[in-house]
Short mmCIF file of C-alpha atoms in Angstrom, two decimals:
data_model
loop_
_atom_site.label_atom_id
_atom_site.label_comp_id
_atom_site.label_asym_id
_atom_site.label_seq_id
_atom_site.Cartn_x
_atom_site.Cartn_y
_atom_site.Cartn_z
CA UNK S 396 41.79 163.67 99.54
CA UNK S 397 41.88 162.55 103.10
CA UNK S 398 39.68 159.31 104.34
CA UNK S 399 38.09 159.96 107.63
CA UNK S 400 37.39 156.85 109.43
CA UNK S 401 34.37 158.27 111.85
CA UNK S 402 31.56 161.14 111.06
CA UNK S 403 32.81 162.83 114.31
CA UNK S 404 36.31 163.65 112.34
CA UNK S 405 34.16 165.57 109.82
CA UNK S 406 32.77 168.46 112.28
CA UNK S 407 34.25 171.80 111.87
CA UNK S 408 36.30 173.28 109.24
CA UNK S 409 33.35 174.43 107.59
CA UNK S 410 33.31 177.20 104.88
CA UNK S 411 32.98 180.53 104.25
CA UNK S 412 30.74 181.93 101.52
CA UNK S 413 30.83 185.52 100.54
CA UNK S 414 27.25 186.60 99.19
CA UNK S 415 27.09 188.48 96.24
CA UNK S 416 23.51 189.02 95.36
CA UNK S 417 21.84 190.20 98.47
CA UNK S 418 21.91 193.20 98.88
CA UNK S 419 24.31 194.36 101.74
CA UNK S 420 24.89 198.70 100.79
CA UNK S 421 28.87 199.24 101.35
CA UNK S 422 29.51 196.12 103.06
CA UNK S 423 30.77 192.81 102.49
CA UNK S 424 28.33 190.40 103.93
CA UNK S 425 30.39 186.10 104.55
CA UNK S 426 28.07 183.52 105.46
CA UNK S 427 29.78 180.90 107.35
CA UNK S 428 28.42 177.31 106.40
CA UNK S 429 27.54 175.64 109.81
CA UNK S 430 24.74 173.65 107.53
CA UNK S 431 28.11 171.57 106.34
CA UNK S 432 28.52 169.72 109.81
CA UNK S 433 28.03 166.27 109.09
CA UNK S 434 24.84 166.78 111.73
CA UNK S 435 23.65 169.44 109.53
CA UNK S 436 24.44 172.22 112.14
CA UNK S 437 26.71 174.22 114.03
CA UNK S 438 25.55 172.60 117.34
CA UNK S 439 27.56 169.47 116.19
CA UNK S 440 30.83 171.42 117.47
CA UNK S 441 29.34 171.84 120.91
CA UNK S 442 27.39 168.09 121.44
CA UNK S 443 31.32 167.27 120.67
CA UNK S 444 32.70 169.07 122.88
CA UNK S 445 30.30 168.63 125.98
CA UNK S 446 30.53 164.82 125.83
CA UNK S 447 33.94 164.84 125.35
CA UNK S 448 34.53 167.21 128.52
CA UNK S 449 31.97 164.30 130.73
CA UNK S 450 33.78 161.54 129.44
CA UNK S 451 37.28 163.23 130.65
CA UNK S 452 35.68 164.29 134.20
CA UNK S 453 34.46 161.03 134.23
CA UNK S 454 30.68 162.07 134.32
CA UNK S 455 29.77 159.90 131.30
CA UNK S 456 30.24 155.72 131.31
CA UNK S 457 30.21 153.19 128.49
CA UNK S 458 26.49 152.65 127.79
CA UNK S 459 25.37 155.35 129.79
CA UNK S 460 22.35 157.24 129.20
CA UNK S 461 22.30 161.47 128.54
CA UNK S 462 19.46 163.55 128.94
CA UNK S 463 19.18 166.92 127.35
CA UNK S 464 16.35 169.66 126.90
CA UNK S 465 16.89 170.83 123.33
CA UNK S 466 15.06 172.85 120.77
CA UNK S 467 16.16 170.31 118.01
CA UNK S 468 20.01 170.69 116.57
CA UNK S 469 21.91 170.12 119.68
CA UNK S 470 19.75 167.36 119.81
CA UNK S 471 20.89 166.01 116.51
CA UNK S 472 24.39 166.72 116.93
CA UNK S 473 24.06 164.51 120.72
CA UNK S 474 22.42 161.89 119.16
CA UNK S 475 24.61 161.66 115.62
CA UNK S 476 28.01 161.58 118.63
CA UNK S 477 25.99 159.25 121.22
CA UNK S 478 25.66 157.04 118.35
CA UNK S 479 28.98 156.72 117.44
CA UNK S 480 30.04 155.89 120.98
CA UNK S 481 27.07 153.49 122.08
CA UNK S 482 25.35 155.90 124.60
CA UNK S 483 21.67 156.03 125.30
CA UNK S 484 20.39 159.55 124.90
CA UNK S 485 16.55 160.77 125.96
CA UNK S 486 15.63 164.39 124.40
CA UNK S 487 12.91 166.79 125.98
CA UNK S 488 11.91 168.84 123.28
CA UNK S 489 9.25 171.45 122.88
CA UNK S 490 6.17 170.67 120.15
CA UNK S 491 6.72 173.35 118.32
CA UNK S 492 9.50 171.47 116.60
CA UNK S 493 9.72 170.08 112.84
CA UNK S 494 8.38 167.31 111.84
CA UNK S 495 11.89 166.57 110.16
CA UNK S 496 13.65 166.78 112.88
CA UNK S 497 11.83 164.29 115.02
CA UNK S 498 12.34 161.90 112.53
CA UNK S 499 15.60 162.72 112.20
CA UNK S 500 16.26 161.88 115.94
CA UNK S 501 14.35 159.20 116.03
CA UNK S 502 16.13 157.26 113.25
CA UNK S 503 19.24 157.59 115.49
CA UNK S 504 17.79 155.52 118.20
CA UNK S 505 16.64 158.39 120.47
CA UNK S 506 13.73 158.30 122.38
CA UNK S 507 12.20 161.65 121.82
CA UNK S 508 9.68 163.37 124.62
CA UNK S 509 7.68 165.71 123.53
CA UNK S 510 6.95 168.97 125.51
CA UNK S 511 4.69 171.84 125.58
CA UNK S 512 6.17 174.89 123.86
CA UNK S 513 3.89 177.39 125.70
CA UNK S 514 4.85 177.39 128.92
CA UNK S 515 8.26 179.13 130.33
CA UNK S 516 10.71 178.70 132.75
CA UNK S 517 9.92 177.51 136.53
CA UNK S 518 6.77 174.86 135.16
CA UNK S 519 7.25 171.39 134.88
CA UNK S 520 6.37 170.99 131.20
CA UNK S 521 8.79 173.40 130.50
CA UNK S 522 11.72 171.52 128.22
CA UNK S 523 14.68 172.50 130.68
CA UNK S 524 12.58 171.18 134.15
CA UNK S 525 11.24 168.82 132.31
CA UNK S 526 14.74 167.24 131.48
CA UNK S 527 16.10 168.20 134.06
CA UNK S 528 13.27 165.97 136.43
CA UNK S 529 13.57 163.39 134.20
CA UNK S 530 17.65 162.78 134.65
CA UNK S 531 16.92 162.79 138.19
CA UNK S 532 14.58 159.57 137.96
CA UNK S 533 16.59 157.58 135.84
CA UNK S 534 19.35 155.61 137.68
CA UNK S 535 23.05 157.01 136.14
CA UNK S 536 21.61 159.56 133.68
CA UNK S 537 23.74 162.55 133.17
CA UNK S 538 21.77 165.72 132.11
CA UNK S 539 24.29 167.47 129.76
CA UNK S 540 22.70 170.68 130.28
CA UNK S 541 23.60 172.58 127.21
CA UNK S 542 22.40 175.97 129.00
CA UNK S 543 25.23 176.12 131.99
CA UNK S 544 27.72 173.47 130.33
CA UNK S 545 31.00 175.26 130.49
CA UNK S 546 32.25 173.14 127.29
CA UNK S 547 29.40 174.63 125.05
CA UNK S 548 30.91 177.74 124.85
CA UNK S 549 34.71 176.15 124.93
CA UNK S 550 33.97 174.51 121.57
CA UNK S 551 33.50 178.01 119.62
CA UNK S 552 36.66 179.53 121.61
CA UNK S 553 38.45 176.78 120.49
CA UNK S 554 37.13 175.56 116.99
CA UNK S 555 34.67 178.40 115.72
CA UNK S 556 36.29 181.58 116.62
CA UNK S 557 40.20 180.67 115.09
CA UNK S 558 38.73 179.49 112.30
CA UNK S 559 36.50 182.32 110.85
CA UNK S 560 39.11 184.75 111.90
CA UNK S 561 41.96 182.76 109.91
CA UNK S 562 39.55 182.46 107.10
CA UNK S 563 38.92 186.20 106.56
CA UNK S 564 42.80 187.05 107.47
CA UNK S 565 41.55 188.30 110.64
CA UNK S 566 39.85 191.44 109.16
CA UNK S 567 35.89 191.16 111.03
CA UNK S 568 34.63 194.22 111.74
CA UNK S 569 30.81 192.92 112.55
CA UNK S 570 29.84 189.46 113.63
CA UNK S 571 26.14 189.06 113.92
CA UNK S 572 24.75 185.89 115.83
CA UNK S 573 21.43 184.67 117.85
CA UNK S 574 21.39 183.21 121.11
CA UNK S 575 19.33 180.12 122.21
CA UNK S 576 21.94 178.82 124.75
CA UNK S 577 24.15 181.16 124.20
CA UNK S 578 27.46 179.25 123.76
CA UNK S 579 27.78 180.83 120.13
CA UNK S 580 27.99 184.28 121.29
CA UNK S 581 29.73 183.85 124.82
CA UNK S 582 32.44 181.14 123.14
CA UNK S 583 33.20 183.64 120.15
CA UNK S 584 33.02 186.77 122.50
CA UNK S 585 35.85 185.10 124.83
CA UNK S 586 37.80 184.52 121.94
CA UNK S 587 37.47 187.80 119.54
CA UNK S 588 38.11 189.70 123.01
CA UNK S 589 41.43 188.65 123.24
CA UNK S 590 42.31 188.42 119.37
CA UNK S 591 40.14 191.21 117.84
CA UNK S 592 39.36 193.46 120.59
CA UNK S 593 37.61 196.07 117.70
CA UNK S 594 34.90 193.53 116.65
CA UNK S 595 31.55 194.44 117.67
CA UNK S 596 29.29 191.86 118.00
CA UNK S 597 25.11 192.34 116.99
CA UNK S 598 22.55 189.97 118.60
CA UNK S 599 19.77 188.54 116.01
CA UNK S 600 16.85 187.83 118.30
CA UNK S 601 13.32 186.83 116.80
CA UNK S 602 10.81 189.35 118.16
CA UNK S 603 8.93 187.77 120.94
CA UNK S 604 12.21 187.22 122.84
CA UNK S 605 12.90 188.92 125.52
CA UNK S 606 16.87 189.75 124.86
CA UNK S 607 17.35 192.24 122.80
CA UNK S 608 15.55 194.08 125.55
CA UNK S 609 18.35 193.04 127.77
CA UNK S 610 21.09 194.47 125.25
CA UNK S 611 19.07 197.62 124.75
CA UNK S 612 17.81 198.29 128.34
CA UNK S 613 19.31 195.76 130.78
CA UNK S 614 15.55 194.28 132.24
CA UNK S 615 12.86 192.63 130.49
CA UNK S 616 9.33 191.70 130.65
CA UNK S 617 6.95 188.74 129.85
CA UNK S 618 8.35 186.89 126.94
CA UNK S 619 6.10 186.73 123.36
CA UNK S 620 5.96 183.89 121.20
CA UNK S 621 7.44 183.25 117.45
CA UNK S 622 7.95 180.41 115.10
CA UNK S 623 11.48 180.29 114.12
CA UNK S 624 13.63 177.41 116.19
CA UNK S 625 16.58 177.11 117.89
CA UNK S 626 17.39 180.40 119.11
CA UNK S 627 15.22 183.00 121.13
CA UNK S 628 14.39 183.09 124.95
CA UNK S 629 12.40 183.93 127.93
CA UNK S 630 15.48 184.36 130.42
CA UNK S 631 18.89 184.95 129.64
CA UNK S 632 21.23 182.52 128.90
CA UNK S 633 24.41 182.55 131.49
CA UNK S 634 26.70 181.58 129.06
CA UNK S 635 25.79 184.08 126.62
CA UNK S 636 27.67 187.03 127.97
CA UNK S 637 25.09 189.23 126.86
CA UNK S 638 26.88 192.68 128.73
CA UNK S 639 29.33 192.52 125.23
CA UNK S 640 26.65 193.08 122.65
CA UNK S 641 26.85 196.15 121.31
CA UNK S 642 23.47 195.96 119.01
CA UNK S 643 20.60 194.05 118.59
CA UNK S 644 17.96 193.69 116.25
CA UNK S 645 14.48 192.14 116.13
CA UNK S 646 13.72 190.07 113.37
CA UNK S 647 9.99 188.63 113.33
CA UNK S 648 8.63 185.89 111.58
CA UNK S 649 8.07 186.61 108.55
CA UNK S 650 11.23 188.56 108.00
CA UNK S 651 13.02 185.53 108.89
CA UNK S 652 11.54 183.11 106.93
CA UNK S 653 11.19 184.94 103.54
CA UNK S 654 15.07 186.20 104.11
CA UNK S 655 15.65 182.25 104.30
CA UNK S 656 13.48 181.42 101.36
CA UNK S 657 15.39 184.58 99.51
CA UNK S 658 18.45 182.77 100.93
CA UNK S 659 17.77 179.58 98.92
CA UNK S 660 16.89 181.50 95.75
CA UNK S 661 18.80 183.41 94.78
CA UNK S 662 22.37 182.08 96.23
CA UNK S 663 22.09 178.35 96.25
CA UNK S 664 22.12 178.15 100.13
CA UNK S 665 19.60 175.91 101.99
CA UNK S 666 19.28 176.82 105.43
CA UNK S 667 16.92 176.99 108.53
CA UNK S 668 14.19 179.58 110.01
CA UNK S 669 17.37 180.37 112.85
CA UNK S 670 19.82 181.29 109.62
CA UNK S 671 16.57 183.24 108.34
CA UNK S 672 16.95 185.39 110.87
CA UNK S 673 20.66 185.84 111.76
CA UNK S 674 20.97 186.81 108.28
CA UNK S 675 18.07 189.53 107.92
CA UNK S 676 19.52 191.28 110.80
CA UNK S 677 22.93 191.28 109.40
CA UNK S 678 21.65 192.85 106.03
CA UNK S 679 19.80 195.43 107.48
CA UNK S 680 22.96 196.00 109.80
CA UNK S 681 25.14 196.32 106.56
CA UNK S 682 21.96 198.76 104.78
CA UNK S 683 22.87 200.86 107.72
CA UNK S 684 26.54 201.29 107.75
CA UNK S 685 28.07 204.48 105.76
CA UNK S 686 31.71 203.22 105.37
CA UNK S 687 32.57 199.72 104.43
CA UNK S 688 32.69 197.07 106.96
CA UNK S 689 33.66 192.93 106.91
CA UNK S 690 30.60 191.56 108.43
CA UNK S 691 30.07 187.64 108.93
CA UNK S 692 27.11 185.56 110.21
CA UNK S 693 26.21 181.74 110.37
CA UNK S 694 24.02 179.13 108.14
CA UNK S 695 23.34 177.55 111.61
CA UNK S 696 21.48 174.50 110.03
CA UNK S 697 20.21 172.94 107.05
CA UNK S 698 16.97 173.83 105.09
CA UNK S 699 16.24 170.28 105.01
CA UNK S 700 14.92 170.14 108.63
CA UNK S 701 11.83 173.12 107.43
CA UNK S 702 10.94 171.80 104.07
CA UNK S 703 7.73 171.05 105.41
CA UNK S 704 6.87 174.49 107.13
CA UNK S 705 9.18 177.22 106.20
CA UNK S 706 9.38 176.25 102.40
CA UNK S 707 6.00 174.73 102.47
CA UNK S 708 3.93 177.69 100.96
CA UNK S 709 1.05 176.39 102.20
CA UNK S 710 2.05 176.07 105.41
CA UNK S 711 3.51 179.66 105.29
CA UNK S 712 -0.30 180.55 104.24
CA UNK S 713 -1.66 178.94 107.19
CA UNK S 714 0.85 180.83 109.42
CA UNK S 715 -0.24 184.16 107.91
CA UNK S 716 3.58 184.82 106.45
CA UNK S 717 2.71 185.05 103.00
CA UNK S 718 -0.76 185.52 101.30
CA UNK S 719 -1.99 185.60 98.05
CA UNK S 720 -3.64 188.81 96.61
CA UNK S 721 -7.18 188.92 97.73
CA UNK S 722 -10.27 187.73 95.52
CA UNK S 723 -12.99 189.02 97.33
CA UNK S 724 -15.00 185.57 96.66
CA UNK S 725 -14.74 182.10 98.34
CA UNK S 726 -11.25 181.72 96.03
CA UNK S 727 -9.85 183.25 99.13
CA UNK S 728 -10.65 180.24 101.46
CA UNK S 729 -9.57 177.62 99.50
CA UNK S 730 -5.72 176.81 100.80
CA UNK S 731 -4.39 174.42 97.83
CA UNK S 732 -5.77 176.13 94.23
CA UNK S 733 -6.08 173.67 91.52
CA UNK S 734 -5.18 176.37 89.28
CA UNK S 735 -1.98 176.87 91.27
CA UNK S 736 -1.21 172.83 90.74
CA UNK S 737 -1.35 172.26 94.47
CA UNK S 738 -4.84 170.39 94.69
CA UNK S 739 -4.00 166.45 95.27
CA UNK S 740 -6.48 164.82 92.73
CA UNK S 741 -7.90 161.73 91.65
CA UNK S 742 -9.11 160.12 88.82
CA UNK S 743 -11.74 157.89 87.87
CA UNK S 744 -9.44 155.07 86.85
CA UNK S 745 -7.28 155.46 89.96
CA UNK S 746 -7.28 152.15 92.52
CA UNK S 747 -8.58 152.79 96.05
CA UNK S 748 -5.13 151.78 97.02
CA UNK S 749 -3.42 154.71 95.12
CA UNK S 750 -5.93 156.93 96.43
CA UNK S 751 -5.62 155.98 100.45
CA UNK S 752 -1.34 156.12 99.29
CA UNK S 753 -2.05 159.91 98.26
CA UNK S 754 -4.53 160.56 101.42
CA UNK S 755 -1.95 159.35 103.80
CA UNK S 756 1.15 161.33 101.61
CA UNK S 757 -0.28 165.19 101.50
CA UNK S 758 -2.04 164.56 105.41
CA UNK S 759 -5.31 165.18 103.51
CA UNK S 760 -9.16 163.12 103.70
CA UNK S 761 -10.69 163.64 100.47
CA UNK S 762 -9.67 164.42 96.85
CA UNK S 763 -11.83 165.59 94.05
CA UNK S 764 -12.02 163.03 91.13
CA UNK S 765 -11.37 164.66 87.56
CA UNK S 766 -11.81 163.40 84.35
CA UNK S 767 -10.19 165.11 81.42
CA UNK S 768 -9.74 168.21 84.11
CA UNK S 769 -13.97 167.99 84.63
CA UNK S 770 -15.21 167.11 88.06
CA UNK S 771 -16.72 163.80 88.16
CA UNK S 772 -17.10 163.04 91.72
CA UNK S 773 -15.16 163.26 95.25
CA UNK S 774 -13.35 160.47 97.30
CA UNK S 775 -13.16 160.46 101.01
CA UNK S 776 -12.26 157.86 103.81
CA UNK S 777 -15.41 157.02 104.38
CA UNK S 778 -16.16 156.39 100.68
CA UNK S 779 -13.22 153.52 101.24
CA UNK S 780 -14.65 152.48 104.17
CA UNK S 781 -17.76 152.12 103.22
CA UNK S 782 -16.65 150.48 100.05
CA UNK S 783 -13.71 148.25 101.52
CA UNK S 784 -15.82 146.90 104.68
CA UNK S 785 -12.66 144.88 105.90
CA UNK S 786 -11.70 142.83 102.35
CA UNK S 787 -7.91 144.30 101.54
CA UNK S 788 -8.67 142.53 98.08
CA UNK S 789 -11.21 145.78 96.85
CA UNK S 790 -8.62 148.21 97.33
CA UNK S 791 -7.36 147.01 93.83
CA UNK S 792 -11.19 148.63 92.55
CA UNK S 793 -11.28 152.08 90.82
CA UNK S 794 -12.07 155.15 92.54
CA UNK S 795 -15.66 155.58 90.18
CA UNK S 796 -16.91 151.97 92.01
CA UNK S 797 -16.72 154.04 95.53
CA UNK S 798 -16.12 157.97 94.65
CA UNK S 799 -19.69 160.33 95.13
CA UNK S 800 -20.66 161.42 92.20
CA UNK S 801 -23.66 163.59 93.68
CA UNK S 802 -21.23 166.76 95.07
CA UNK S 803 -22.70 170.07 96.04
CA UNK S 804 -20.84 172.68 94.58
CA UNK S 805 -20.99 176.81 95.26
CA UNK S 806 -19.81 179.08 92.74
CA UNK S 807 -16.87 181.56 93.54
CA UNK S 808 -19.49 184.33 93.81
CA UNK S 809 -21.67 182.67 96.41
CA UNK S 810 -21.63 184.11 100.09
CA UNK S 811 -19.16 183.69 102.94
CA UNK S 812 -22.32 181.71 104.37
CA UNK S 813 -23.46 179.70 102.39
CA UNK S 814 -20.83 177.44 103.50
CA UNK S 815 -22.25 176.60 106.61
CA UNK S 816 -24.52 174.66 105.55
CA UNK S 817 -22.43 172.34 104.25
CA UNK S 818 -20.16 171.66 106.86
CA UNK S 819 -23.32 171.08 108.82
CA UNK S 820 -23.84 168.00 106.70
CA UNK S 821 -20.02 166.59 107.57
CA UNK S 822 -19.20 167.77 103.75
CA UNK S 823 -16.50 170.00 102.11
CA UNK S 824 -17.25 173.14 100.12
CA UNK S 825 -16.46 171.93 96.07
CA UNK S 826 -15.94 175.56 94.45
CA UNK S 827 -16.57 175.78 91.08
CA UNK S 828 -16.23 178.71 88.18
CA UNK S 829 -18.92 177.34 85.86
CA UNK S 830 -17.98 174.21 84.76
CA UNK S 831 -13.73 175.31 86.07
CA UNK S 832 -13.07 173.03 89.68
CA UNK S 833 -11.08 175.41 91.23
CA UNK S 834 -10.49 173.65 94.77
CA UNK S 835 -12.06 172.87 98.15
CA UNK S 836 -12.93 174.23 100.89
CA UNK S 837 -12.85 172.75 104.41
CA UNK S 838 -13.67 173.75 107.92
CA UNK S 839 -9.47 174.04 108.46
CA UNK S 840 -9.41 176.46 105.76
CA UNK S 841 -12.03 178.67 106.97
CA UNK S 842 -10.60 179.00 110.45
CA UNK S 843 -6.96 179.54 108.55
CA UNK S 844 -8.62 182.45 106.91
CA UNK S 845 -10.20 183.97 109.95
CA UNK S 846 -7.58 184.31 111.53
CA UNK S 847 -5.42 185.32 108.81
CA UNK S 848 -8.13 188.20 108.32
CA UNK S 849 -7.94 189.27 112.05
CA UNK S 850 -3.98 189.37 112.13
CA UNK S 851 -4.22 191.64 108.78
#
């Protein structure tokens, strides 16, 4: 086997996977395995190729600084690359981004700005302006502008395109992609038009974004919103090349994600809420066909970047994507079931210290304490304030020294209201089913619910 001597010798080349156990009718449905970058994505072939293409024009010094507006994975490939050569690099990105990915970026040295996702084009919190502004105020910062950089789409006409078609001995009859920047689909466009003139290309856009209403109609209205990341938009791209789609198909939310999920189950393949969708709109592409066609599409990133919303059922609760089937009591409020192993517990033996550890792990305030799978008591932060006051050295005490042992409890049959009164009194709902703790209830949960309820 070959030794590489830098990550940046490892992007491209990535792999094709034919899926067998989705079902695609009469076609055969390749998965090409962008996730494999060393930068976990396919935008690692285009962060290459744009700073490459400034460092030739001479538009890029040693130790200079790059600025880019990015939804998160051109981003990471930018900052893996600007690592390697000693740049500085600043990212606007919009809040709507994972958690994952943040850290990701910021364990490369980047200094990540955070934007508002809810705003478009033309204000100046938008992620585009907002970089954009922001290159312009610091001395010898070059905004790579992955939206109208030229060498965006030049690294799928060069890398991308060649290789899928020598991979699958040039026989594509479908390729099905999404557009966030659009260098995917104008780069393999320019390429296939030349080589494969026959191969029709179908745009994957989340619904909410306004262009598959540019394939299907040629104008567009006000832009929606949706969860998935990285592709989607509320203008059009220039470098997408949009006029050569011949299809598109709108792929919502939950479509996308439990396509990914389905993804990960059932052929081995972890990959993100953009894959989700690129790949539910080529399946229902292939469902559609009547004679059999080649059709390919991309794992554009890794699943490793959602684990905490997109294969975080509890998250995908909150979000309305998937629910359980419906109790009729106050089971239905409570988000993490103990009988469903999700509730983070305590127990009576437990040190303060493992207790705050746990708090500070799952993002939660309290846990219920159980004793032989009986509830004994709760623990909350201010139990461990109140119980701590300042000396580190009782954190080493067991939760039953500091834990309330007095909790208020509603049976599963009690009314919608009477949980008011509790959170009146700064407490969580403890549910119970006689003498069974089945979970708790907090004001989060209730609101979760609501408007669950209202979107059903």
């Amino acid at each position: 086997m070959a030794i590489y001597h830098s990550v940046t010798d490892l992007i491209g080349h990535t792999p094709v996977l034919q899926l067998h156990k989705l079902e695609a009718g009469v076609c055969d449905l390749f998965l090409k395995l962008e996730n494999q970058n060393p930068g976990g994505s396919i935008k690692d072939r285009v962060a290459l190729s744009m700073i490459q293409e400034a460092e030739k024009q001479g538009l890029l010094q040693p130790g200079g600084t790059i600025v880019e507006a990015t939804a998160g994975n051109t981003g990471l490939g930018l900052a893996l690359i600007a690592a390697q050569k000693g740049y500085k690099l600043i990212l606007v990105v919009p809040d709507k981004m994972s958690r994952e990915k943040i850290f990701h970026l910021r364990a490369l040295g980047v200094q990540v700005v955070l934007t508002r996702s809810d705003v478009g084009k033309g204000h100046p919190a938008y992620y585009q302006d907002y970089a954009q502004r922001l290159s312009k105020e610091i001395p010898g910062a070059f905004y790579i502008d992955q939206f109208n950089n030229h060498a965006n789409p030049l690294a799928h006409s060069t890398t991308t395109a060649p290789e899928l078609y020598a991979q699958l001995d040039g026989r594509i009859d479908a390729i099905v992609v999404g557009v966030g920047s659009g260098g995917t689909l104008g780069g393999l466009q320019a390429w296939f038009a030349e080589h494969s003139p026959h191969t029709e290309f179908v745009l994957a856009d989340p619904a909410g974004s306004i262009l598959a209403d540019q394939v299907e109609t040629g104008h567009y209205g006000e832009a929606g919103s949706w969860l998935v990341e990285g592709i989607g938009e509320d203008f059009v791209p220039p470098l997408a090349k949009i006029d050569g789609v011949q299809k598109a198909l709108r792929i919502s939310d939950r479509e996308a994600f439990i396509t990914a999920r389905e993804l990960l189950k059932v052929e081995g393949v972890l990959a993100g809420s953009s894959t989700g969708t690129l790949l539910a709109a080529a399946l229902r592409y292939c469902r559609a066909q009547t004679s059999p066609k080649r059709v390919v599409t991309f794992a554009c990133d890794s699943g490793n970047k959602y684990l905490s919303k997109m294969f975080n059922d509890d998250w995908m609760r909150q979000q309305g994507l998937i629910s359980r089937p419906e109790n009729g009591d106050l089971r239905d409020f409570i988000a993490l079931r103990h009988d469903e192993g999700a509730t983070v517990t305590a127990a009576p033996d437990d040190t303060l210290s493992t207790v705050l550890a746990r708090m500070r792990l799952y993002d939660i305030s309290q846990l219920p304490v159980l004793e032989n799978d009986r509830l004994v008591g709760i623990v909350d932060e201010w139990d461990l304030i109140s119980h701590v006051q300042g000396d580190s050295q009782r954190f080493g005490l067991p939760v039953r020294d500091a834990m309330t042992r007095n909790v208020e409890q509603l049976d599963k049959s009690a009314p919608e209201s009477a949980l008011k009164p509790i959170f009146d009194r700064g407490l969580v709902a403890v549910v119970m089913d006689n003498e069974r703790f089945l979970g708790l209830i907090t004001r989060t949960d209730v609101l979760t619910h609501w408007r669950n309820r209202l979107e059903q």
